[in-house]
PDB file of C-alpha atoms and ligand atoms in Angstrom:
ATOM      1  CA  MET X   1      30.468  21.465   2.942  1.00 73.00           C
ATOM      2  CA  SER X   2      29.955  17.713   2.538  1.00 93.00           C
ATOM      3  CA  ARG X   3      30.671  16.857  -1.080  1.00 96.00           C
ATOM      4  CA  TYR X   4      31.952  13.361  -1.766  1.00 97.00           C
ATOM      5  CA  VAL X   5      32.412  10.770  -4.441  1.00 98.00           C
ATOM      6  CA  VAL X   6      31.342   7.293  -3.310  1.00 98.00           C
ATOM      7  CA  THR X   7      33.373   4.629  -5.055  1.00 98.00           C
ATOM      8  CA  GLY X   8      33.987   0.992  -4.249  1.00 98.00           C
ATOM      9  CA  THR X   9      36.351  -1.912  -4.436  1.00 98.00           C
ATOM     10  CA  ASP X  10      34.065  -3.635  -6.958  1.00 98.00           C
ATOM     11  CA  THR X  11      30.568  -3.632  -8.359  1.00 98.00           C
ATOM     12  CA  GLY X  12      27.862  -4.818  -5.968  1.00 98.00           C
ATOM     13  CA  VAL X  13      29.750  -3.916  -2.794  1.00 98.00           C
ATOM     14  CA  GLY X  14      27.103  -1.561  -1.408  1.00 98.00           C
ATOM     15  CA  LYS X  15      27.981   1.837  -2.919  1.00 98.00           C
ATOM     16  CA  THR X  16      24.358   2.686  -3.632  1.00 98.00           C
ATOM     17  CA  LEU X  17      23.274   1.645  -0.149  1.00 98.00           C
ATOM     18  CA  VAL X  18      26.008   3.729   1.474  1.00 98.00           C
ATOM     19  CA  ALA X  19      25.397   6.645  -0.899  1.00 98.00           C
ATOM     20  CA  ALA X  20      21.666   6.570  -0.117  1.00 98.00           C
ATOM     21  CA  GLY X  21      22.346   6.414   3.601  1.00 98.00           C
ATOM     22  CA  LEU X  22      24.708   9.366   3.467  1.00 97.00           C
ATOM     23  CA  ALA X  23      22.583  11.404   1.064  1.00 97.00           C
ATOM     24  CA  GLY X  24      19.490  10.882   3.188  1.00 97.00           C
ATOM     25  CA  HIS X  25      21.262  11.778   6.407  1.00 96.00           C
ATOM     26  CA  LEU X  26      22.963  14.848   4.932  1.00 96.00           C
ATOM     27  CA  ARG X  27      19.867  15.871   2.922  1.00 97.00           C
ATOM     28  CA  ALA X  28      22.218  15.994   0.008  1.00 97.00           C
ATOM     29  CA  ARG X  29      21.832  15.935  -3.728  1.00 98.00           C
ATOM     30  CA  TYR X  30      22.712  12.555  -5.243  1.00 98.00           C
ATOM     31  CA  TRP X  31      24.176  12.193  -8.742  1.00 98.00           C
ATOM     32  CA  LYS X  32      24.918   9.007 -10.653  1.00 98.00           C
ATOM     33  CA  PRO X  33      26.605  10.399 -13.775  1.00 98.00           C
ATOM     34  CA  VAL X  34      26.486   7.152 -15.757  1.00 98.00           C
ATOM     35  CA  GLN X  35      23.882   4.435 -15.253  1.00 98.00           C
ATOM     36  CA  ALA X  36      24.747   1.234 -17.118  1.00 98.00           C
ATOM     37  CA  GLY X  37      21.805  -1.158 -17.074  1.00 98.00           C
ATOM     38  CA  LEU X  38      18.165  -0.134 -17.248  1.00 98.00           C
ATOM     39  CA  ASP X  39      16.359  -3.473 -16.882  1.00 98.00           C
ATOM     40  CA  GLU X  40      16.388  -3.466 -13.088  1.00 98.00           C
ATOM     41  CA  GLU X  41      15.858  -0.630 -10.612  1.00 98.00           C
ATOM     42  CA  SER X  42      18.469   2.027 -11.367  1.00 98.00           C
ATOM     43  CA  ASP X  43      20.767   3.361  -8.658  1.00 98.00           C
ATOM     44  CA  SER X  44      19.004   6.723  -8.775  1.00 98.00           C
ATOM     45  CA  GLU X  45      15.626   5.015  -8.340  1.00 98.00           C
ATOM     46  CA  ALA X  46      17.018   3.006  -5.402  1.00 98.00           C
ATOM     47  CA  VAL X  47      18.319   6.165  -3.734  1.00 98.00           C
ATOM     48  CA  HIS X  48      14.973   7.884  -4.278  1.00 98.00           C
ATOM     49  CA  ARG X  49      13.164   4.907  -2.709  1.00 98.00           C
ATOM     50  CA  LEU X  50      15.578   4.520   0.209  1.00 98.00           C
ATOM     51  CA  THR X  51      15.748   8.196   1.144  1.00 98.00           C
ATOM     52  CA  GLU X  52      11.996   8.846   0.953  1.00 97.00           C
ATOM     53  CA  GLY X  53      12.468  12.363  -0.353  1.00 91.00           C
ATOM     54  CA  ARG X  54      15.267  13.404   2.019  1.00 97.00           C
ATOM     55  CA  ALA X  55      17.774  13.423  -0.842  1.00 98.00           C
ATOM     56  CA  GLU X  56      17.342  15.237  -4.121  1.00 98.00           C
ATOM     57  CA  VAL X  57      18.149  12.803  -6.906  1.00 98.00           C
ATOM     58  CA  LEU X  58      19.634  14.551  -9.921  1.00 98.00           C
ATOM     59  CA  PRO X  59      19.199  13.124 -13.424  1.00 98.00           C
ATOM     60  CA  GLU X  60      21.933  10.887 -14.817  1.00 98.00           C
ATOM     61  CA  THR X  61      23.968  12.332 -17.679  1.00 98.00           C
ATOM     62  CA  TRP X  62      24.153   8.983 -19.488  1.00 98.00           C
ATOM     63  CA  ARG X  63      21.545   6.239 -19.204  1.00 98.00           C
ATOM     64  CA  LEU X  64      22.845   3.160 -20.978  1.00 98.00           C
ATOM     65  CA  ASN X  65      20.854   0.019 -21.603  1.00 98.00           C
ATOM     66  CA  THR X  66      23.298  -2.761 -20.833  1.00 98.00           C
ATOM     67  CA  ALA X  67      24.442  -3.832 -17.360  1.00 98.00           C
ATOM     68  CA  CYS X  68      28.167  -3.959 -18.043  1.00 98.00           C
ATOM     69  CA  SER X  69      31.172  -1.673 -17.938  1.00 98.00           C
ATOM     70  CA  PRO X  70      30.092   1.857 -18.943  1.00 98.00           C
ATOM     71  CA  HIS X  71      32.583   2.063 -21.844  1.00 98.00           C
ATOM     72  CA  GLU X  72      31.087  -1.097 -23.337  1.00 98.00           C
ATOM     73  CA  ALA X  73      27.499  -0.169 -22.511  1.00 98.00           C
ATOM     74  CA  ALA X  74      28.090   3.114 -24.337  1.00 98.00           C
ATOM     75  CA  ARG X  75      29.588   1.333 -27.347  1.00 98.00           C
ATOM     76  CA  ILE X  76      26.565  -1.001 -27.515  1.00 98.00           C
ATOM     77  CA  ASP X  77      24.218   1.997 -27.470  1.00 98.00           C
ATOM     78  CA  GLY X  78      26.279   3.757 -30.143  1.00 98.00           C
ATOM     79  CA  VAL X  79      27.436   6.674 -27.998  1.00 98.00           C
ATOM     80  CA  ARG X  80      30.717   7.827 -26.460  1.00 98.00           C
ATOM     81  CA  ILE X  81      30.874   9.124 -22.902  1.00 98.00           C
ATOM     82  CA  ASP X  82      32.577  12.518 -23.028  1.00 98.00           C
ATOM     83  CA  PRO X  83      34.338  13.233 -19.711  1.00 98.00           C
ATOM     84  CA  ALA X  84      34.191  16.972 -20.409  1.00 97.00           C
ATOM     85  CA  ALA X  85      30.399  16.725 -20.257  1.00 97.00           C
ATOM     86  CA  LEU X  86      30.542  15.169 -16.798  1.00 98.00           C
ATOM     87  CA  VAL X  87      30.664  18.429 -14.899  1.00 97.00           C
ATOM     88  CA  LEU X  88      29.816  18.460 -11.210  1.00 97.00           C
ATOM     89  CA  PRO X  89      26.410  19.959 -10.423  1.00 95.00           C
ATOM     90  CA  GLU X  90      26.677  23.619  -9.461  1.00 92.00           C
ATOM     91  CA  GLY X  91      26.179  24.849  -5.919  1.00 85.00           C
ATOM     92  CA  ASP X  92      28.004  24.124  -2.699  1.00 82.00           C
ATOM     93  CA  GLY X  93      25.302  22.204  -0.823  1.00 94.00           C
ATOM     94  CA  PRO X  94      25.905  18.601   0.262  1.00 97.00           C
ATOM     95  CA  LEU X  95      26.496  16.341  -2.710  1.00 98.00           C
ATOM     96  CA  ILE X  96      27.037  12.602  -3.116  1.00 98.00           C
ATOM     97  CA  VAL X  97      28.312  11.360  -6.481  1.00 98.00           C
ATOM     98  CA  GLU X  98      28.349   7.619  -7.166  1.00 98.00           C
ATOM     99  CA  GLY X  99      30.733   5.894  -9.564  1.00 98.00           C
ATOM    100  CA  ALA X 100      30.058   2.549 -11.241  1.00 98.00           C
ATOM    101  CA  GLY X 101      31.918  -0.594 -10.285  1.00 98.00           C
ATOM    102  CA  GLY X 102      35.395   0.111  -8.950  1.00 98.00           C
ATOM    103  CA  VAL X 103      38.088   2.745  -9.271  1.00 98.00           C
ATOM    104  CA  LEU X 104      39.672   1.555 -12.527  1.00 98.00           C
ATOM    105  CA  VAL X 105      36.491   0.995 -14.522  1.00 98.00           C
ATOM    106  CA  PRO X 106      36.556   2.620 -17.979  1.00 98.00           C
ATOM    107  CA  VAL X 107      34.025   5.212 -19.094  1.00 98.00           C
ATOM    108  CA  ASN X 108      35.466   5.226 -22.612  1.00 98.00           C
ATOM    109  CA  ASP X 109      38.592   3.883 -24.339  1.00 98.00           C
ATOM    110  CA  GLU X 110      40.833   6.557 -22.783  1.00 98.00           C
ATOM    111  CA  THR X 111      39.307   7.434 -19.420  1.00 98.00           C
ATOM    112  CA  LEU X 112      38.838   5.599 -16.137  1.00 98.00           C
ATOM    113  CA  TYR X 113      36.583   6.558 -13.240  1.00 98.00           C
ATOM    114  CA  VAL X 114      39.657   7.515 -11.220  1.00 98.00           C
ATOM    115  CA  ASP X 115      40.431  10.130 -13.893  1.00 98.00           C
ATOM    116  CA  LEU X 116      36.952  11.599 -13.377  1.00 98.00           C
ATOM    117  CA  PHE X 117      37.529  11.679  -9.617  1.00 98.00           C
ATOM    118  CA  ALA X 118      40.775  13.605 -10.187  1.00 98.00           C
ATOM    119  CA  GLN X 119      38.950  15.949 -12.582  1.00 97.00           C
ATOM    120  CA  TRP X 120      36.224  16.661 -10.022  1.00 98.00           C
ATOM    121  CA  GLY X 121      38.634  17.159  -7.136  1.00 97.00           C
ATOM    122  CA  LEU X 122      36.237  15.859  -4.492  1.00 97.00           C
ATOM    123  CA  PRO X 123      37.364  13.576  -1.669  1.00 97.00           C
ATOM    124  CA  VAL X 124      36.421   9.964  -2.159  1.00 98.00           C
ATOM    125  CA  ILE X 125      34.725   7.543   0.222  1.00 98.00           C
ATOM    126  CA  LEU X 126      35.706   3.973  -0.601  1.00 98.00           C
ATOM    127  CA  VAL X 127      33.079   1.296   0.060  1.00 98.00           C
ATOM    128  CA  ALA X 128      34.441  -2.184   0.683  1.00 98.00           C
ATOM    129  CA  ARG X 129      33.124  -5.631   1.497  1.00 98.00           C
ATOM    130  CA  THR X 130      34.129  -7.365   4.711  1.00 98.00           C
ATOM    131  CA  VAL X 131      34.376 -10.885   3.264  1.00 98.00           C
ATOM    132  CA  LEU X 132      37.592 -12.711   2.415  1.00 98.00           C
ATOM    133  CA  GLY X 133      39.417 -10.936  -0.415  1.00 98.00           C
ATOM    134  CA  THR X 134      38.586  -7.448   0.764  1.00 98.00           C
ATOM    135  CA  ILE X 135      42.081  -6.660   2.080  1.00 99.00           C
ATOM    136  CA  ASN X 136      43.649  -7.004  -1.325  1.00 98.00           C
ATOM    137  CA  HIS X 137      40.801  -5.222  -3.161  1.00 98.00           C
ATOM    138  CA  SER X 138      40.774  -2.367  -0.671  1.00 99.00           C
ATOM    139  CA  LEU X 139      44.535  -1.794  -0.580  1.00 99.00           C
ATOM    140  CA  LEU X 140      44.771  -1.904  -4.381  1.00 98.00           C
ATOM    141  CA  SER X 141      41.925   0.600  -4.675  1.00 99.00           C
ATOM    142  CA  LEU X 142      43.580   2.962  -2.197  1.00 99.00           C
ATOM    143  CA  GLU X 143      46.872   2.778  -4.117  1.00 98.00           C
ATOM    144  CA  ALA X 144      45.138   3.505  -7.394  1.00 98.00           C
ATOM    145  CA  LEU X 145      43.315   6.516  -5.961  1.00 98.00           C
ATOM    146  CA  ARG X 146      46.363   8.007  -4.296  1.00 98.00           C
ATOM    147  CA  SER X 147      48.681   7.442  -7.246  1.00 98.00           C
ATOM    148  CA  ARG X 148      46.372   9.769  -9.243  1.00 98.00           C
ATOM    149  CA  GLY X 149      46.290  12.371  -6.484  1.00 98.00           C
ATOM    150  CA  VAL X 150      42.731  11.680  -5.372  1.00 98.00           C
ATOM    151  CA  ALA X 151      42.065  12.500  -1.717  1.00 98.00           C
ATOM    152  CA  VAL X 152      40.547   9.646   0.284  1.00 98.00           C
ATOM    153  CA  ALA X 153      38.174  10.745   3.044  1.00 97.00           C
ATOM    154  CA  GLY X 154      37.933   7.231   4.416  1.00 97.00           C
ATOM    155  CA  ILE X 155      36.563   3.752   3.999  1.00 98.00           C
ATOM    156  CA  VAL X 156      33.072   2.464   4.778  1.00 98.00           C
ATOM    157  CA  PHE X 157      32.580  -1.271   5.069  1.00 98.00           C
ATOM    158  CA  SER X 158      29.380  -3.027   4.137  1.00 98.00           C
ATOM    159  CA  GLY X 159      28.432  -6.417   5.531  1.00 98.00           C
ATOM    160  CA  TYR X 160      29.103  -8.598   8.553  1.00 98.00           C
ATOM    161  CA  GLU X 161      31.814  -7.486  10.961  1.00 98.00           C
ATOM    162  CA  ASN X 162      35.343  -8.725  10.190  1.00 98.00           C
ATOM    163  CA  LEU X 163      37.574  -6.944  12.665  1.00 98.00           C
ATOM    164  CA  ALA X 164      40.852  -8.512  11.516  1.00 98.00           C
ATOM    165  CA  SER X 165      40.366  -7.565   7.858  1.00 98.00           C
ATOM    166  CA  GLU X 166      39.110  -4.089   8.683  1.00 98.00           C
ATOM    167  CA  ALA X 167      42.124  -3.506  10.946  1.00 98.00           C
ATOM    168  CA  ALA X 168      44.593  -4.733   8.322  1.00 98.00           C
ATOM    169  CA  ILE X 169      43.131  -2.356   5.745  1.00 98.00           C
ATOM    170  CA  VAL X 170      43.316   0.573   8.134  1.00 98.00           C
ATOM    171  CA  ARG X 171      46.894  -0.272   9.099  1.00 98.00           C
ATOM    172  CA  PHE X 172      48.388  -0.969   5.679  1.00 98.00           C
ATOM    173  CA  GLY X 173      46.152   1.495   3.849  1.00 98.00           C
ATOM    174  CA  GLN X 174      46.575   4.316   6.382  1.00 98.00           C
ATOM    175  CA  VAL X 175      42.922   5.128   5.859  1.00 98.00           C
ATOM    176  CA  ARG X 176      40.244   6.432   8.169  1.00 98.00           C
ATOM    177  CA  HIS X 177      37.605   3.833   9.154  1.00 98.00           C
ATOM    178  CA  LEU X 178      34.333   5.700   8.768  1.00 98.00           C
ATOM    179  CA  GLY X 179      32.198   2.843  10.003  1.00 98.00           C
ATOM    180  CA  ARG X 180      30.479  -0.291   8.806  1.00 98.00           C
ATOM    181  CA  LEU X 181      26.987  -0.657   7.452  1.00 98.00           C
ATOM    182  CA  PRO X 182      25.890  -3.985   8.956  1.00 98.00           C
ATOM    183  CA  HIS X 183      24.215  -6.634   6.846  1.00 98.00           C
ATOM    184  CA  LEU X 184      20.654  -5.304   6.671  1.00 98.00           C
ATOM    185  CA  ASP X 185      17.769  -7.744   6.400  1.00 98.00           C
ATOM    186  CA  PRO X 186      15.525  -6.339   5.220  1.00 98.00           C
ATOM    187  CA  VAL X 187      16.952  -3.249   3.557  1.00 98.00           C
ATOM    188  CA  THR X 188      14.406  -0.533   4.258  1.00 98.00           C
ATOM    189  CA  PRO X 189      14.593   3.255   4.469  1.00 98.00           C
ATOM    190  CA  ALA X 190      14.313   2.947   8.267  1.00 98.00           C
ATOM    191  CA  SER X 191      16.922   0.187   8.735  1.00 98.00           C
ATOM    192  CA  LEU X 192      19.332   2.108   6.515  1.00 98.00           C
ATOM    193  CA  ALA X 193      18.802   5.450   8.232  1.00 98.00           C
ATOM    194  CA  ASP X 194      19.165   3.875  11.701  1.00 97.00           C
ATOM    195  CA  SER X 195      22.394   2.101  10.694  1.00 97.00           C
ATOM    196  CA  VAL X 196      23.907   5.269   9.309  1.00 97.00           C
ATOM    197  CA  THR X 197      23.069   7.154  12.488  1.00 95.00           C
ATOM    198  CA  ASP X 198      24.419   4.400  14.741  1.00 96.00           C
ATOM    199  CA  GLN X 199      27.336   2.970  12.785  1.00 96.00           C
ATOM    200  CA  ILE X 200      28.807   5.618  10.488  1.00 97.00           C
ATOM    201  CA  HIS X 201      30.997   8.465  11.746  1.00 94.00           C
ATOM    202  CA  ILE X 202      28.702  10.988  10.218  1.00 83.00           C
ATOM    203  CA  ASP X 203      30.273  13.723  12.378  1.00 84.00           C
ATOM    204  CA  VAL X 204      33.437  13.345  10.272  1.00 87.00           C
ATOM    205  CA  ILE X 205      31.586  13.097   6.981  1.00 86.00           C
ATOM    206  CA  GLY X 206      29.124  15.838   7.752  1.00 84.00           C
ATOM    207  CA  SER X 207      31.699  18.473   8.626  1.00 60.00           C
TER     208      SER X 207
HETATM  209  N1  ATP H 301      25.073  -4.035   4.168  1.00 64.49           N
HETATM  210  C1  ATP H 301      24.210  -4.604   3.334  1.00 64.49           C
HETATM  211  N2  ATP H 301      23.097  -5.217   3.795  1.00 64.49           N
HETATM  212  C2  ATP H 301      22.209  -5.788   2.977  1.00 64.49           C
HETATM  213  N3  ATP H 301      22.314  -5.786   1.643  1.00 64.49           N
HETATM  214  C3  ATP H 301      23.396  -5.180   1.115  1.00 64.49           C
HETATM  215  C4  ATP H 301      24.412  -4.574   1.913  1.00 64.49           C
HETATM  216  N4  ATP H 301      25.358  -4.042   1.093  1.00 64.49           N
HETATM  217  C5  ATP H 301      24.958  -4.312  -0.155  1.00 64.49           C
HETATM  218  N5  ATP H 301      23.785  -4.994  -0.153  1.00 64.49           N
HETATM  219  C6  ATP H 301      23.003  -5.429  -1.319  1.00 64.49           C
HETATM  220  O1  ATP H 301      23.879  -5.876  -2.336  1.00 64.49           O
HETATM  221  C7  ATP H 301      23.394  -5.455  -3.601  1.00 64.49           C
HETATM  222  C8  ATP H 301      24.462  -4.598  -4.281  1.00 64.49           C
HETATM  223  O2  ATP H 301      24.614  -3.402  -3.525  1.00 64.49           O
HETATM  224  P1  ATP H 301      24.671  -1.986  -4.247  1.00 64.49           P
HETATM  225  O3  ATP H 301      23.605  -1.885  -5.293  1.00 64.49           O
HETATM  226  O4  ATP H 301      24.669  -0.947  -3.192  1.00 64.49           O
HETATM  227  O5  ATP H 301      26.088  -2.129  -4.965  1.00 64.49           O
HETATM  228  P2  ATP H 301      26.929  -1.059  -5.781  1.00 64.49           P
HETATM  229  O6  ATP H 301      28.288  -1.112  -5.222  1.00 64.49           O
HETATM  230  O7  ATP H 301      26.206   0.228  -5.763  1.00 64.49           O
HETATM  231  O8  ATP H 301      26.970  -1.644  -7.280  1.00 64.49           O
HETATM  232  P3  ATP H 301      27.093  -0.873  -8.711  1.00 64.49           P
HETATM  233  O9  ATP H 301      28.513  -1.008  -9.138  1.00 64.49           O
HETATM  234  O10 ATP H 301      26.165  -1.673  -9.595  1.00 64.49           O
HETATM  235  O11 ATP H 301      26.647   0.539  -8.560  1.00 64.49           O
HETATM  236  C9  ATP H 301      22.072  -4.711  -3.368  1.00 64.49           C
HETATM  237  O12 ATP H 301      21.003  -5.591  -3.510  1.00 64.49           O
HETATM  238  C10 ATP H 301      22.222  -4.252  -1.920  1.00 64.49           C
HETATM  239  O13 ATP H 301      20.990  -4.044  -1.299  1.00 64.49           O
HETATM  240  C1  DNN H 302      26.545  -3.088 -14.385  1.00 64.49           C
HETATM  241  C2  DNN H 302      27.081  -2.868 -12.983  1.00 64.49           C
HETATM  242  N1  DNN H 302      25.986  -2.915 -12.052  1.00 64.49           N
HETATM  243  C3  DNN H 302      27.837  -1.537 -12.852  1.00 64.49           C
HETATM  244  N2  DNN H 302      26.906  -0.467 -13.157  1.00 64.49           N
HETATM  245  C4  DNN H 302      29.048  -1.458 -13.746  1.00 64.49           C
HETATM  246  C5  DNN H 302      30.147  -2.389 -13.303  1.00 64.49           C
HETATM  247  C6  DNN H 302      31.357  -2.317 -14.185  1.00 64.49           C
HETATM  248  C7  DNN H 302      32.451  -3.287 -13.794  1.00 64.49           C
HETATM  249  C8  DNN H 302      33.501  -3.408 -14.837  1.00 64.49           C
HETATM  250  C9  DNN H 302      34.621  -4.334 -14.410  1.00 64.49           C
HETATM  251  O1  DNN H 302      35.331  -4.042 -13.436  1.00 64.49           O
HETATM  252  O2  DNN H 302      34.764  -5.395 -15.019  1.00 64.49           O
HETATM  253 MG1   MG H 303      25.401   1.377  -7.267  1.00 64.49          MG
END
C-alpha cells in the first residue's frame, strides 16, 4: 500500500504541493505531524484546499505559533515535542506524511526529522528544486537519509525543467526520478491534479 514520507532538500521547495498532489491522486490520508507557523495558511489547510476533499487531512499533533524550526517554535510556545508521541496513524490505507523543512531539521534538542523517518520505517520521497544549488542539496539529503537507514523511494523535482541537474542527481545519487512538477501558474486544484497525472510516475508510487 502507498505509504510515504514526503521530505525535501529545504523549506519552501514544494513538499506541500507534491504531498497534496500525491494525496489527492491516491485518495490518501495526509498528516503533518508538526506545523510550525500559524499566521499564514497551514500546510494541512493548503492540502485540504488543493485536494478538494479527495484526501483526508488528519489533525496535526503539534501546532506551534512561530514560523521557524520546530524545535525552536516549540521552545517559544513552552512545549517539548516528544518523538514517542509521533506515532503513525493506524490503518494500512494510502498515507502521505509531510516533514518540515529538510531532512536534518530538529524537532527537539536531541531529535532530527531523519530520526523520525527511521522510527516510522516508511520510504521517503525527496522533493527538490531544479534551480542552481539543487545538486548539492539533493545529494547531501540523500546521503543523510541513507546513512540513517531510511529507504528512499525516489526524488520529485518542483519547478522549471533543468535536465543537466536532474541527471547529475540521478547519476551520483543513484535515485529514482519520479517526475517533475512543473512551475504552476496559477496553482489550482486542477493544475496540480493534471500535472501529477501527466508528469509524476504515479504507477511507481501508487503500487
Ligand atoms: N512547482 C511549483 N509551481 C508553482 N509554485 C510552487 C511550485 N513549487 C512550490 N511552489 C510554491 O512555493 C511555495 C512553497 O512551497 P511549499 O509550501 O510546497 O513548500 P514546502 O517545501 O512544503 O515548505 P515547508 O518546509 O514550509 O513545509 C508555495 O507558495 C508553493 O505554492
Ligand atoms: C517555518 C517553515 N515554513 C517550516 N515549517 C520549518 C522550516 C525549518 C527550517 C530549519 C532550518 O533548516 O534552518
Ligand atoms: Mg510544507
